[in-house]
Short mmCIF file of C-alpha atoms and ligand atoms in Angstrom, two decimals:
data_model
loop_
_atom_site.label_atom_id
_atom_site.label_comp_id
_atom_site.label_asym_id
_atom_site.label_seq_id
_atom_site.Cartn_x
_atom_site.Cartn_y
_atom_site.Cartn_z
CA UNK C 1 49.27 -17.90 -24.94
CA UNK C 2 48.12 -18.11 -28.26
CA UNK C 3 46.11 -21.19 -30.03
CA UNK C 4 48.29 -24.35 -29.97
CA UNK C 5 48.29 -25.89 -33.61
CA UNK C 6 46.55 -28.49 -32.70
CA UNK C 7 43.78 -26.32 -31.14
CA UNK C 8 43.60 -24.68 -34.73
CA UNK C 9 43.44 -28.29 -36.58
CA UNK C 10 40.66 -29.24 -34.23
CA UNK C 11 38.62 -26.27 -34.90
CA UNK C 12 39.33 -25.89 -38.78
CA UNK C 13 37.96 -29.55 -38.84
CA UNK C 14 35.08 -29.30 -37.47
CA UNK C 15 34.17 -25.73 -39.09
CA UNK C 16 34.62 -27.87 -42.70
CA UNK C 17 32.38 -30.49 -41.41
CA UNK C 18 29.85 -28.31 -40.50
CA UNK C 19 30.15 -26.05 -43.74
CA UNK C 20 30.12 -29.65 -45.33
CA UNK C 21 26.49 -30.63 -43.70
CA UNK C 22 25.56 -27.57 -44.75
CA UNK C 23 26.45 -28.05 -48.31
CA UNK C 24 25.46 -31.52 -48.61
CA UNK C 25 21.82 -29.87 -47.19
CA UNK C 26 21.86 -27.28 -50.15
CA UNK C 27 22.44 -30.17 -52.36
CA UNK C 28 26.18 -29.89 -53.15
CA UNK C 29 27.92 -33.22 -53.85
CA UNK C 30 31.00 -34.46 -51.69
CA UNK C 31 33.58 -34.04 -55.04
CA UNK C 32 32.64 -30.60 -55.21
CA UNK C 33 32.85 -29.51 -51.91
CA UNK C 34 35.82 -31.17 -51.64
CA UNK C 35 36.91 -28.42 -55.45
CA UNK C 36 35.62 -25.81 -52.85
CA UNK C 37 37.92 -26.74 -49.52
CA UNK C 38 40.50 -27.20 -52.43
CA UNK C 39 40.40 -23.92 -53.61
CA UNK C 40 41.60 -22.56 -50.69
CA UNK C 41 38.68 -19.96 -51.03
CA UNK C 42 37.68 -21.00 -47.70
CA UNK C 43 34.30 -23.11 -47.78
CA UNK C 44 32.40 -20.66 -46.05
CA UNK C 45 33.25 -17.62 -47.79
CA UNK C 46 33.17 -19.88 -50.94
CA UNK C 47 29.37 -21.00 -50.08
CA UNK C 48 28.18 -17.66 -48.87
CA UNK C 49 27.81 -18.75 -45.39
CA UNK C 50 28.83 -15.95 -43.15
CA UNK C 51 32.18 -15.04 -41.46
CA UNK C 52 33.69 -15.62 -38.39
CA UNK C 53 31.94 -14.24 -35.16
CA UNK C 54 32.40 -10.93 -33.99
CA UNK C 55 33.84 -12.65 -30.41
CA UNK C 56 37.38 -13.66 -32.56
CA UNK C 57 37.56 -10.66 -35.10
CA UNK C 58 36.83 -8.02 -32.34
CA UNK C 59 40.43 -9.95 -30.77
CA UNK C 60 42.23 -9.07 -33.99
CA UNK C 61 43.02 -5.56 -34.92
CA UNK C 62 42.31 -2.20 -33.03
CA UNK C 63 39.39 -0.83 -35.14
CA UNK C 64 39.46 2.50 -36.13
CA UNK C 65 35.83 3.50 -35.12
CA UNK C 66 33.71 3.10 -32.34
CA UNK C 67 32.23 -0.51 -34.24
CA UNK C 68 30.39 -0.46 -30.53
CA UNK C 69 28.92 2.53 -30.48
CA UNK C 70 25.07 0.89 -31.87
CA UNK C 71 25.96 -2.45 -29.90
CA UNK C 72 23.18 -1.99 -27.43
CA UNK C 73 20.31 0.02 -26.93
CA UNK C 74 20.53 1.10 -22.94
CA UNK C 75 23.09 3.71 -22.03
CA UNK C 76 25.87 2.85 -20.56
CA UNK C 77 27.57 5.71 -18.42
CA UNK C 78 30.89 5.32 -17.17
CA UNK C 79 29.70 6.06 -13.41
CA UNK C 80 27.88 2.69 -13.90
CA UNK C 81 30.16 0.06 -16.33
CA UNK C 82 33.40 -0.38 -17.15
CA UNK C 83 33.73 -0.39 -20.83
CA UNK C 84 35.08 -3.76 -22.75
CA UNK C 85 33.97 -2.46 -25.78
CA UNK C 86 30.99 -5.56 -26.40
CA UNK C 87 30.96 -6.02 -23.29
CA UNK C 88 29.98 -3.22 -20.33
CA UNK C 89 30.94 -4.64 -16.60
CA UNK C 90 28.88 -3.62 -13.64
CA UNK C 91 31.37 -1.24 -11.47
CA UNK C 92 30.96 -2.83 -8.08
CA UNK C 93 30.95 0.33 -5.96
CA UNK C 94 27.16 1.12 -7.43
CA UNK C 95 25.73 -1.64 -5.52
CA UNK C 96 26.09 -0.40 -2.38
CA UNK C 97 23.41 0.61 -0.57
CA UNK C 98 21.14 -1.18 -2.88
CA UNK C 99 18.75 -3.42 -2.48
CA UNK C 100 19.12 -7.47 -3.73
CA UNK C 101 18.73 -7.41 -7.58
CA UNK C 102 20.34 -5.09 -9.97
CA UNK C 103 18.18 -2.63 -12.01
CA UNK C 104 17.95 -3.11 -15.07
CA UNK C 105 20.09 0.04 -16.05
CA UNK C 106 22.86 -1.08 -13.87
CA UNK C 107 23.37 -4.81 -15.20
CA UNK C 108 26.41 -6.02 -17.24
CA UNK C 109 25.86 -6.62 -20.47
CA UNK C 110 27.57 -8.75 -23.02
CA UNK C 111 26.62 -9.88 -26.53
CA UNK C 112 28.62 -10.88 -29.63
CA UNK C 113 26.77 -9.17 -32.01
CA UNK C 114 24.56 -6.39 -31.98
CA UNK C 115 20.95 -6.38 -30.44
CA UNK C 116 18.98 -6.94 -32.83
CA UNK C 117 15.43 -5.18 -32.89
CA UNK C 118 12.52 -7.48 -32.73
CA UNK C 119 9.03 -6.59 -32.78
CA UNK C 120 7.18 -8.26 -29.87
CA UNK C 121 4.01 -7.99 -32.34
CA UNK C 122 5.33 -10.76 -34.84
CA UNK C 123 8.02 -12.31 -32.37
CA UNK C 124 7.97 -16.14 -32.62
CA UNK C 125 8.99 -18.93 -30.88
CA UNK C 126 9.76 -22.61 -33.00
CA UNK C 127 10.22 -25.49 -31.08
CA UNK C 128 11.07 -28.21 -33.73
CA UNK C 129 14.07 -31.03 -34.34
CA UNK C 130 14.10 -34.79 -34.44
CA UNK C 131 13.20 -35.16 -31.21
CA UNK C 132 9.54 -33.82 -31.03
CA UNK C 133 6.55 -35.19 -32.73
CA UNK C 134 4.88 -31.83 -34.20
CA UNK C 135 6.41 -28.82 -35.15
CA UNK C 136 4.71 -25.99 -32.62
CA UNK C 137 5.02 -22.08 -32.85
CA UNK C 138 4.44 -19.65 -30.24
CA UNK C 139 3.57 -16.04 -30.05
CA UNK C 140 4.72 -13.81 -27.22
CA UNK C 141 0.63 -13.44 -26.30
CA UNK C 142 0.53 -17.52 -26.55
CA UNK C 143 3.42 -18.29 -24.28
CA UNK C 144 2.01 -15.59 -21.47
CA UNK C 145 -0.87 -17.39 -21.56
CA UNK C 146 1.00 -20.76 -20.35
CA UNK C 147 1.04 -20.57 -16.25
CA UNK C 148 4.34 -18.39 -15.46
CA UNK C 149 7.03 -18.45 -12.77
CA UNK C 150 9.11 -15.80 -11.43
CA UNK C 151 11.62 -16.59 -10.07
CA UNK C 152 15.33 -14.01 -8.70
CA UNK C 153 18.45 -15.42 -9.93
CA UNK C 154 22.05 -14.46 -10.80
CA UNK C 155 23.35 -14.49 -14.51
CA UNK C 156 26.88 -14.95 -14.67
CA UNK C 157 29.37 -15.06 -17.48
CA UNK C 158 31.83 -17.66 -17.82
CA UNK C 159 34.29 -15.03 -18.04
CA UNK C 160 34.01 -13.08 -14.76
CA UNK C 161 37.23 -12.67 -12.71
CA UNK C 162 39.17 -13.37 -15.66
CA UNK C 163 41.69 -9.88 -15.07
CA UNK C 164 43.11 -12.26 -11.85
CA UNK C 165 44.54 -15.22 -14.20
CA UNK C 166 46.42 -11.98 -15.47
CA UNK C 167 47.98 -11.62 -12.03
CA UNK C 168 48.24 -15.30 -11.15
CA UNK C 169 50.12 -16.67 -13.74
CA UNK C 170 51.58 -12.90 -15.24
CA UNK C 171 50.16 -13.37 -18.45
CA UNK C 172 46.77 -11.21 -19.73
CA UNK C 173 44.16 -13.71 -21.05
CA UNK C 174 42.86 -12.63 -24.20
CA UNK C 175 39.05 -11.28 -24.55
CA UNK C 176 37.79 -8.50 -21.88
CA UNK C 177 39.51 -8.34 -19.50
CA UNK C 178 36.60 -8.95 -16.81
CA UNK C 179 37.42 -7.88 -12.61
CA UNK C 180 34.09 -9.16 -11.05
CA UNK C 181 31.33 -7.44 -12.89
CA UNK C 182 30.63 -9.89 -15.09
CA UNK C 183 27.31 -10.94 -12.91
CA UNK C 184 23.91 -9.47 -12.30
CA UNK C 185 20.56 -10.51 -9.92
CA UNK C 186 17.62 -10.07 -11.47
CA UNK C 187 13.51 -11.07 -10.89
CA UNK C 188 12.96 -13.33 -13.96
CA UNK C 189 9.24 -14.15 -15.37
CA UNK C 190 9.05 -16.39 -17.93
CA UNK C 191 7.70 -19.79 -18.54
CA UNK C 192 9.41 -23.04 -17.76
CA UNK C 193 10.86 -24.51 -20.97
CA UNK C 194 9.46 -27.63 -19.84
CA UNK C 195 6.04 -26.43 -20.41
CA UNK C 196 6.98 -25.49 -24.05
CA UNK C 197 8.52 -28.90 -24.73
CA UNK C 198 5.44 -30.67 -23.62
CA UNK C 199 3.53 -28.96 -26.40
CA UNK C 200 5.59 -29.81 -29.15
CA UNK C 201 5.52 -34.10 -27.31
CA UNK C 202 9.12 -35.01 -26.68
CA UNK C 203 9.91 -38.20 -28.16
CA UNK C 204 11.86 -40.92 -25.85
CA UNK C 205 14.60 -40.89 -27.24
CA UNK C 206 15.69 -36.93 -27.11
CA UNK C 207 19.43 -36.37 -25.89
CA UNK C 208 19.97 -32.63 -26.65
CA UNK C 209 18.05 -28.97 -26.73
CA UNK C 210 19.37 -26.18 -28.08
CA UNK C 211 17.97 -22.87 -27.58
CA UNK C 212 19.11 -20.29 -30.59
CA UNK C 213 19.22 -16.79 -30.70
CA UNK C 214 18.35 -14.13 -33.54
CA UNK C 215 21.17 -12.01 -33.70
CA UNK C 216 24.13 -12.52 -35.90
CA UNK C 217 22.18 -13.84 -38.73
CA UNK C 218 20.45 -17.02 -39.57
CA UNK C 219 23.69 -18.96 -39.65
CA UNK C 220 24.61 -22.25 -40.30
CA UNK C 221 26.82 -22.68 -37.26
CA UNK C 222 24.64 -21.50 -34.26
CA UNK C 223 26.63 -18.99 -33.58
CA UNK C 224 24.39 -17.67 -30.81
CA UNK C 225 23.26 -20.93 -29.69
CA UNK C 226 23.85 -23.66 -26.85
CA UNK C 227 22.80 -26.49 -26.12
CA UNK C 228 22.36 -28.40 -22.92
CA UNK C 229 21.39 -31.94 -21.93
CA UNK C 230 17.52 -32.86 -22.18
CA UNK C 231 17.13 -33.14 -18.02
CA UNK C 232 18.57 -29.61 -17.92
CA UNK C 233 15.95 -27.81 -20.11
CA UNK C 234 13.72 -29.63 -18.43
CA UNK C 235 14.25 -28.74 -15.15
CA UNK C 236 11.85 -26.85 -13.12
CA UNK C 237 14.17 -22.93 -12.77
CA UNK C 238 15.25 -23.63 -16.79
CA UNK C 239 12.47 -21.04 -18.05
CA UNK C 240 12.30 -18.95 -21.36
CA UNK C 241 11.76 -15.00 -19.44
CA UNK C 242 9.58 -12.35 -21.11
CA UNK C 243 10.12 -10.20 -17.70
CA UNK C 244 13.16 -8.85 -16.02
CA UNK C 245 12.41 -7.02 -12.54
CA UNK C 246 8.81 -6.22 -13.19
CA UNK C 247 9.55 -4.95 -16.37
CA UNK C 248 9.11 -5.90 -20.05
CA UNK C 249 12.70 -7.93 -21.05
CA UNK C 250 14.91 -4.92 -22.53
CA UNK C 251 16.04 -5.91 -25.68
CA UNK C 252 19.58 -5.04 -24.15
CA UNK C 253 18.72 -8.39 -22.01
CA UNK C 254 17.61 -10.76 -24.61
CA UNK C 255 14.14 -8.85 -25.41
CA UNK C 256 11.61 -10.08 -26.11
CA UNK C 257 12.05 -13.99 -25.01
CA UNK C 258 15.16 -15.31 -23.35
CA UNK C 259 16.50 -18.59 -22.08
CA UNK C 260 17.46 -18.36 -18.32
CA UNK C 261 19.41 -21.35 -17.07
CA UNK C 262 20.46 -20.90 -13.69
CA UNK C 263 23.45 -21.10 -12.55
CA UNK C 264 25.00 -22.27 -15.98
CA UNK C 265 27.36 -19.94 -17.62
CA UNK C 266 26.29 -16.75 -19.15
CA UNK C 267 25.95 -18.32 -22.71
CA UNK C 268 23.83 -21.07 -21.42
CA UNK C 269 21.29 -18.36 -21.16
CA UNK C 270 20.63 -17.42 -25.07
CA UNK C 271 18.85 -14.23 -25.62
CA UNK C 272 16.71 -13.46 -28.31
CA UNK C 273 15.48 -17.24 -28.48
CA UNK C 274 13.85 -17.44 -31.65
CA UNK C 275 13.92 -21.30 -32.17
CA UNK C 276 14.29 -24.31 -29.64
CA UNK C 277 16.17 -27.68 -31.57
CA UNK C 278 15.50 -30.43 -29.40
CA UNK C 279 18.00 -33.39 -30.96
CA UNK C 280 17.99 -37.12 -30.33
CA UNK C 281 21.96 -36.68 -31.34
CA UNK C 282 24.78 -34.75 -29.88
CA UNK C 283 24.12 -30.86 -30.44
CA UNK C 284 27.20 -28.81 -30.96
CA UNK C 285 27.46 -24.55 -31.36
CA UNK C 286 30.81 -22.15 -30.77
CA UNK C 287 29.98 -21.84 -27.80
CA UNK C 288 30.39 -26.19 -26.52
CA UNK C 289 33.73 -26.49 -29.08
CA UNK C 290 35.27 -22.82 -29.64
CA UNK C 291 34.44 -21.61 -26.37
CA UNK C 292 32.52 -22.32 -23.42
CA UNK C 293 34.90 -25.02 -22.66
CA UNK C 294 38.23 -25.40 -20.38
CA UNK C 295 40.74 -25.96 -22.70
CA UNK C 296 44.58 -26.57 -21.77
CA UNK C 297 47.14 -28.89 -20.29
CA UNK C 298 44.80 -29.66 -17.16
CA UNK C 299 41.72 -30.24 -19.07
CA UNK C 300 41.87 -33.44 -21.08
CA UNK C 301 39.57 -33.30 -24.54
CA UNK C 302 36.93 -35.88 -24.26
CA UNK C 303 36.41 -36.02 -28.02
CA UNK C 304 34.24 -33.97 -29.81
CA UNK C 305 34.95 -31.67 -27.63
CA UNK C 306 38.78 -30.32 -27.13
CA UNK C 307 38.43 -30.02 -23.36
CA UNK C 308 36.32 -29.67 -20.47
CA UNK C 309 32.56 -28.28 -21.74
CA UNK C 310 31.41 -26.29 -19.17
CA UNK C 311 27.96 -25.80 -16.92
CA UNK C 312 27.95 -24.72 -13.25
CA UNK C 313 29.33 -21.67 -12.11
CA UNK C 314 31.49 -21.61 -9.07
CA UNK C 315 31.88 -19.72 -5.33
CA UNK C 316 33.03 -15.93 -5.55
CA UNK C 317 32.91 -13.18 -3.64
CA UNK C 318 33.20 -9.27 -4.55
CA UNK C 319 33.76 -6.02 -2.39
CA UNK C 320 30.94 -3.03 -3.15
CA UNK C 321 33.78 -0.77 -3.67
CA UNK C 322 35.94 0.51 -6.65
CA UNK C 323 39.12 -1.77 -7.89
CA UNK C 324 41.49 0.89 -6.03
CA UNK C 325 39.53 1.89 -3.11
CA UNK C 326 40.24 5.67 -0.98
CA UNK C 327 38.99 5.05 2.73
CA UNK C 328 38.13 7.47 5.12
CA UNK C 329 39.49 6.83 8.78
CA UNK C 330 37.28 6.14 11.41
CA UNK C 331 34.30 3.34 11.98
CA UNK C 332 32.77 2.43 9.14
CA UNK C 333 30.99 -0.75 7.18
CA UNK C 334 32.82 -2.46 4.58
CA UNK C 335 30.24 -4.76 2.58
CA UNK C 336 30.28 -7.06 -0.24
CA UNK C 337 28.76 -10.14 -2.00
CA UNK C 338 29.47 -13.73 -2.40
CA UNK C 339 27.33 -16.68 -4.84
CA UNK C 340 27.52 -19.59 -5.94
CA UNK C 341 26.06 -21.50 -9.53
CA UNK C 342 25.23 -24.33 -7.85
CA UNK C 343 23.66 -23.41 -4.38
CA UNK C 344 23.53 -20.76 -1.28
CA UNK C 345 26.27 -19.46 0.59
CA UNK C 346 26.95 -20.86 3.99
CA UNK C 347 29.34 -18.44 5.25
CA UNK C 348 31.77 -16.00 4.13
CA UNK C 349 35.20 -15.40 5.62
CA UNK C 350 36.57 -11.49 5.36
CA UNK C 351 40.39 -10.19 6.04
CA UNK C 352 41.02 -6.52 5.68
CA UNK C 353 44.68 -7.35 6.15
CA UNK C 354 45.66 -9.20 3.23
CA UNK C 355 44.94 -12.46 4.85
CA UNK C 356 47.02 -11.96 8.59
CA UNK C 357 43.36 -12.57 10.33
CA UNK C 358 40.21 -13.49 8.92
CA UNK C 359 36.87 -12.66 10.59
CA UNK C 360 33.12 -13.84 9.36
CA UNK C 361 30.92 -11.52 7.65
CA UNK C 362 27.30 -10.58 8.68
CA UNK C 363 24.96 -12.22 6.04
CA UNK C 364 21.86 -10.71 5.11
CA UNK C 365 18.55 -12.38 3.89
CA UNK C 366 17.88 -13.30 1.28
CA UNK C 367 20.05 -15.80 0.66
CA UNK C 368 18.91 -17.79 -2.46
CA UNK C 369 20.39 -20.38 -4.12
CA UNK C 370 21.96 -19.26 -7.80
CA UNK C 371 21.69 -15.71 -6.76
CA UNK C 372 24.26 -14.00 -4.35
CA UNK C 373 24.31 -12.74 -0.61
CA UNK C 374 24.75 -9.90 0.87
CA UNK C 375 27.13 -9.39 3.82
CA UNK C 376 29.33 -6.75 5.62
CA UNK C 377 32.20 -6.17 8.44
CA UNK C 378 32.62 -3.62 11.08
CA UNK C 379 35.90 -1.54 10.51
CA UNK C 380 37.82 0.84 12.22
CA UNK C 381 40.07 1.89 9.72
CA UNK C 382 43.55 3.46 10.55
CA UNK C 383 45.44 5.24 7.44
CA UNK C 384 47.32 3.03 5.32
CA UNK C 385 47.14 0.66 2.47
CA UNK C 386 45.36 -2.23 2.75
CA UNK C 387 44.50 -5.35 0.84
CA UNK C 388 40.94 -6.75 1.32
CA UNK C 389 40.13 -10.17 1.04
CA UNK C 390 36.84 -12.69 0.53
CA UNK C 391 36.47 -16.10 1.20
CA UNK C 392 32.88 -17.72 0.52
CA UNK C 393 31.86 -21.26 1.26
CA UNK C 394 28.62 -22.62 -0.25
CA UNK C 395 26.24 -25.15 1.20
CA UNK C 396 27.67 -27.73 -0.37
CA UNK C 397 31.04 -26.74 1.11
CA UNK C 398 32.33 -25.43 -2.07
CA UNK C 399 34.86 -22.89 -0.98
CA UNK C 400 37.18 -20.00 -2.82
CA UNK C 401 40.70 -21.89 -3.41
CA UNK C 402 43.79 -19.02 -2.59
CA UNK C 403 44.60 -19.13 -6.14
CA UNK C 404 42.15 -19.92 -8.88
CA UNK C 405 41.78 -23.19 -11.76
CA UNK C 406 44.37 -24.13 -13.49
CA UNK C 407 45.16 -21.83 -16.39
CA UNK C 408 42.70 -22.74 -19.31
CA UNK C 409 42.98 -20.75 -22.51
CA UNK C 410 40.42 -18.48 -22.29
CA UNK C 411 40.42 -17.59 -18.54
CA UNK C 412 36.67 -19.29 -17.38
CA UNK C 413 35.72 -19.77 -14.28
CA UNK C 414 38.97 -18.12 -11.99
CA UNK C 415 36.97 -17.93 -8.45
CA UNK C 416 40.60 -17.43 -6.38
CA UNK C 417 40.75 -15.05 -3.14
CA UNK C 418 41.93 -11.80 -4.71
CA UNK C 419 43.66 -8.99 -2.97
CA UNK C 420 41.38 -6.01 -3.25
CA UNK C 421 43.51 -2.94 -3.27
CA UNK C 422 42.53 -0.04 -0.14
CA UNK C 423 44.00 3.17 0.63
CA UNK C 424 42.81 4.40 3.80
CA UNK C 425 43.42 8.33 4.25
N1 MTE N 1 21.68 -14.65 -28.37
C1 MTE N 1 22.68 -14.37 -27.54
N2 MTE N 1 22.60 -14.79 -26.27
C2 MTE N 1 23.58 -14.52 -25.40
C3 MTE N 1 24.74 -13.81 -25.80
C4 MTE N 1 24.80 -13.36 -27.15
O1 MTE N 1 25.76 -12.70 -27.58
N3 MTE N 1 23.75 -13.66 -27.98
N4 MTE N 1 25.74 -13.59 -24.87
C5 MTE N 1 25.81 -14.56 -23.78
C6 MTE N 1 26.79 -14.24 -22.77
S1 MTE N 1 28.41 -14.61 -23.15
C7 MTE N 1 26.43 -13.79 -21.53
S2 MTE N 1 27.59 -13.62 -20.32
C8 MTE N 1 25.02 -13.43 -21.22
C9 MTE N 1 24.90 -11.97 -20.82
O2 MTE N 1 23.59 -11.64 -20.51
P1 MTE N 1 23.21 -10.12 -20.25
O3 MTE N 1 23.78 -9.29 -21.37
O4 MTE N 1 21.74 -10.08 -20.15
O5 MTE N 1 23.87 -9.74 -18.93
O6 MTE N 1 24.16 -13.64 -22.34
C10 MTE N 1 24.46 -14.76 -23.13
N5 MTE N 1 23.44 -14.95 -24.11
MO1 MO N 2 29.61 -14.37 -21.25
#
């Protein structure tokens, strides 16, 4: 389905007001911004302000060239990701075996711009806005000198599963189209945000903070930017990470200073974080309006936003094998891994019958809260084709509906019990 008119109105709106702010800031007066929107030169081209992001122009038009070929800086074989082009999706089947995180060579990847190169030498980090008393900078040496935390936690993108909305409702979503790879564990060190925050004195009366990224340009619009609610960033596992799994953070990963917010969709978690707004108003970016929201007929707009602005991550649960598995016969282990944004998983419910009889899984420690679990099944498998099945139920008895949310235009969030395709030989 494509944008609804009213969808467009909404966001060609509030992109003019925003261009407006801007041009009001540069010192432009209402009558002739108004000449500008008038035009029809579009205000943004017409001020010099940037185009749209790469996320909607990359939806467009088949390019003719690789325009992905210099997106990041890790390889990315085939045996590892599948390739969306901006985005490279962990292949499933590599994690087994392996131990709880993912390596750092091995975990999905998804920006919507290039990485950009930043010297860790002259990298710094601006905490500012209406909301704080002073002004404060930080080098990468200053904040390693604040006490750090490490702590092992899942990113997740908003997007993951979205390939089963596709089968649900018989319709492909537009965007990559995602199976479950859209996730990674990893051994975060960074410091809490909190800590930063502190430094530059929070005044009473701060609402929003907005972490912003440095790739895509210095625009106007945030476009690699989110904000969350003041109690979030200042919650104890909300830390800006210098470290990923022991190492230095790849600039593939958000190099050298990301956000981490656990458990909060991928985009939650800004890399590159080269400025911190903290706001006593109502901070808005793409990714609270344009995306990062549950738009559609189930998802009422609560006004300024056009649906349901999302945080948490839900329950779901993927197989460590390829999409269209080839079995042996005989005894063997079938394994897999379940999460959940919000907490740990309590159990995990496994049918490698397409759902005639369900059985629970072994799970394996650890089993940490906005990370994943591991568990398996004993098999004796039988030639034939099969359809494998996950059901996960979190601590807070959050469990894997059959089928998942109700559609919402960009396909967030599906966490349904998906047939996983087997042929045993
Ligand atoms: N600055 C910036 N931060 C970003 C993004 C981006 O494009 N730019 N992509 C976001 C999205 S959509 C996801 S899912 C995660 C992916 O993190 P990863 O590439 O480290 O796996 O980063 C988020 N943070
Ligand atoms: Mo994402």
């Amino acid at each position: 389905m494509s944008e609804t008119d009213e969808q467009r109105a909404y966001r060609e709106e509030r992109t003019d007001e925003l261009v407006w702010e801007r041009a009001r800031a540069l010192g432009m007066s209402r009558k002739r911004f108004l000449e500008v929107l008038a035009s029809g030169a579009g205000a943004a081209a017409a001020l010099g302000l940037g185009g749209r992001p790469a996320v909607a122009q990359a939806q467009g038009h088949a390019p003719h060239f690789n325009q992905y070929a210099n997106w990041f800086v890790k390889p990315t074989p085939a045996e590892y990701f599948i390739d969306h082009g901006h985005a490279k999706e962990m292949r499933w089947e590599v994690m087994k075996g392996r131990g709880y995180t993912v390596a750092n060579d091995i975990f999905y990847l998804q920006n919507h711009f290039p990485v950009p190169r930043i010297d860790p030498k002259t990298y710094k980090l601006r905490v500012h806005g209406d909301a704080v008393e002073r002004e404060v900078e930080f080098s990468l040496d200053e904040l390693k000198k604040l006490p750090s935390v490490t702590l092992t936690r899942a990113v997740e993108c908003a997007e993951n599963g979205r390939v089963f909305y596709a089968v649900q409702y018989k319709k492909q979503m537009d965007g990559a189209q995602w199976r479950l790879g859209a996730i990674g564990v990893a051994e975060w060190t960074g410091v809490p945000m909190r800590a930063v925050l502190e430094r530059a004195r929070v005044k009473p009366g701060a609402r929003d903070v907005m972490p912003v990224g440095l790739d895509g340009g210095q625009d106007f619009r945030n476009l690699s930017a989110r904000p969350m609610p003041l109690d979030r960033a200042m919650a104890d596992d909300t830390l800006l990470v210098y470290g990923m799994n022991g190492q230095d953070l790849p600039p593939d990963h958000g190099g050298p200073v990301r956000t981490l917010v656990p458990g909060w969709i991928g985009p939650a978690s800004i890399k590159w974080t080269g400025r911190v707004e903290v706001s006593s108003k109502v901070l808005i970016s793409i990714f609270n309006t344009e995306y990062g929201v549950l738009i559609g007929p189930d998802y009422p707009p609560q006004p300024p936003f056009p649906g349901v602005v999302l945080s948490w991550q839900n329950v779901k649960s993927a197989f460590e094998l390829p999409m269209n598995a080839v079995l042996p016969s005989g005894s063997q282990v079938i394994s897999g891994r379940s999460w959940s944004g919000k907490s740990s998983i309590r159990k995990v419910d496994v049918s490698l019958d397409g759902g005639k009889t369900w059985k629970p899984a072994r799970l394996r420690e650890p089993n940490l809260e906005k990370a994943w679990v591991r568990w398996d099944v004993d098999w004796t498998a039988v030639p034939g084709n099969y359809a494998f099945r996950a059901r996960a139920t979190d601590t807070l008895g959050q469990t894997q509906p059959d089928k998942g949310p109700p559609y919402n235009f960009h396909g967030y969030l599906y966490d349904g019990v998906v047939d996983h395709p087997v042929w045993v030989f």
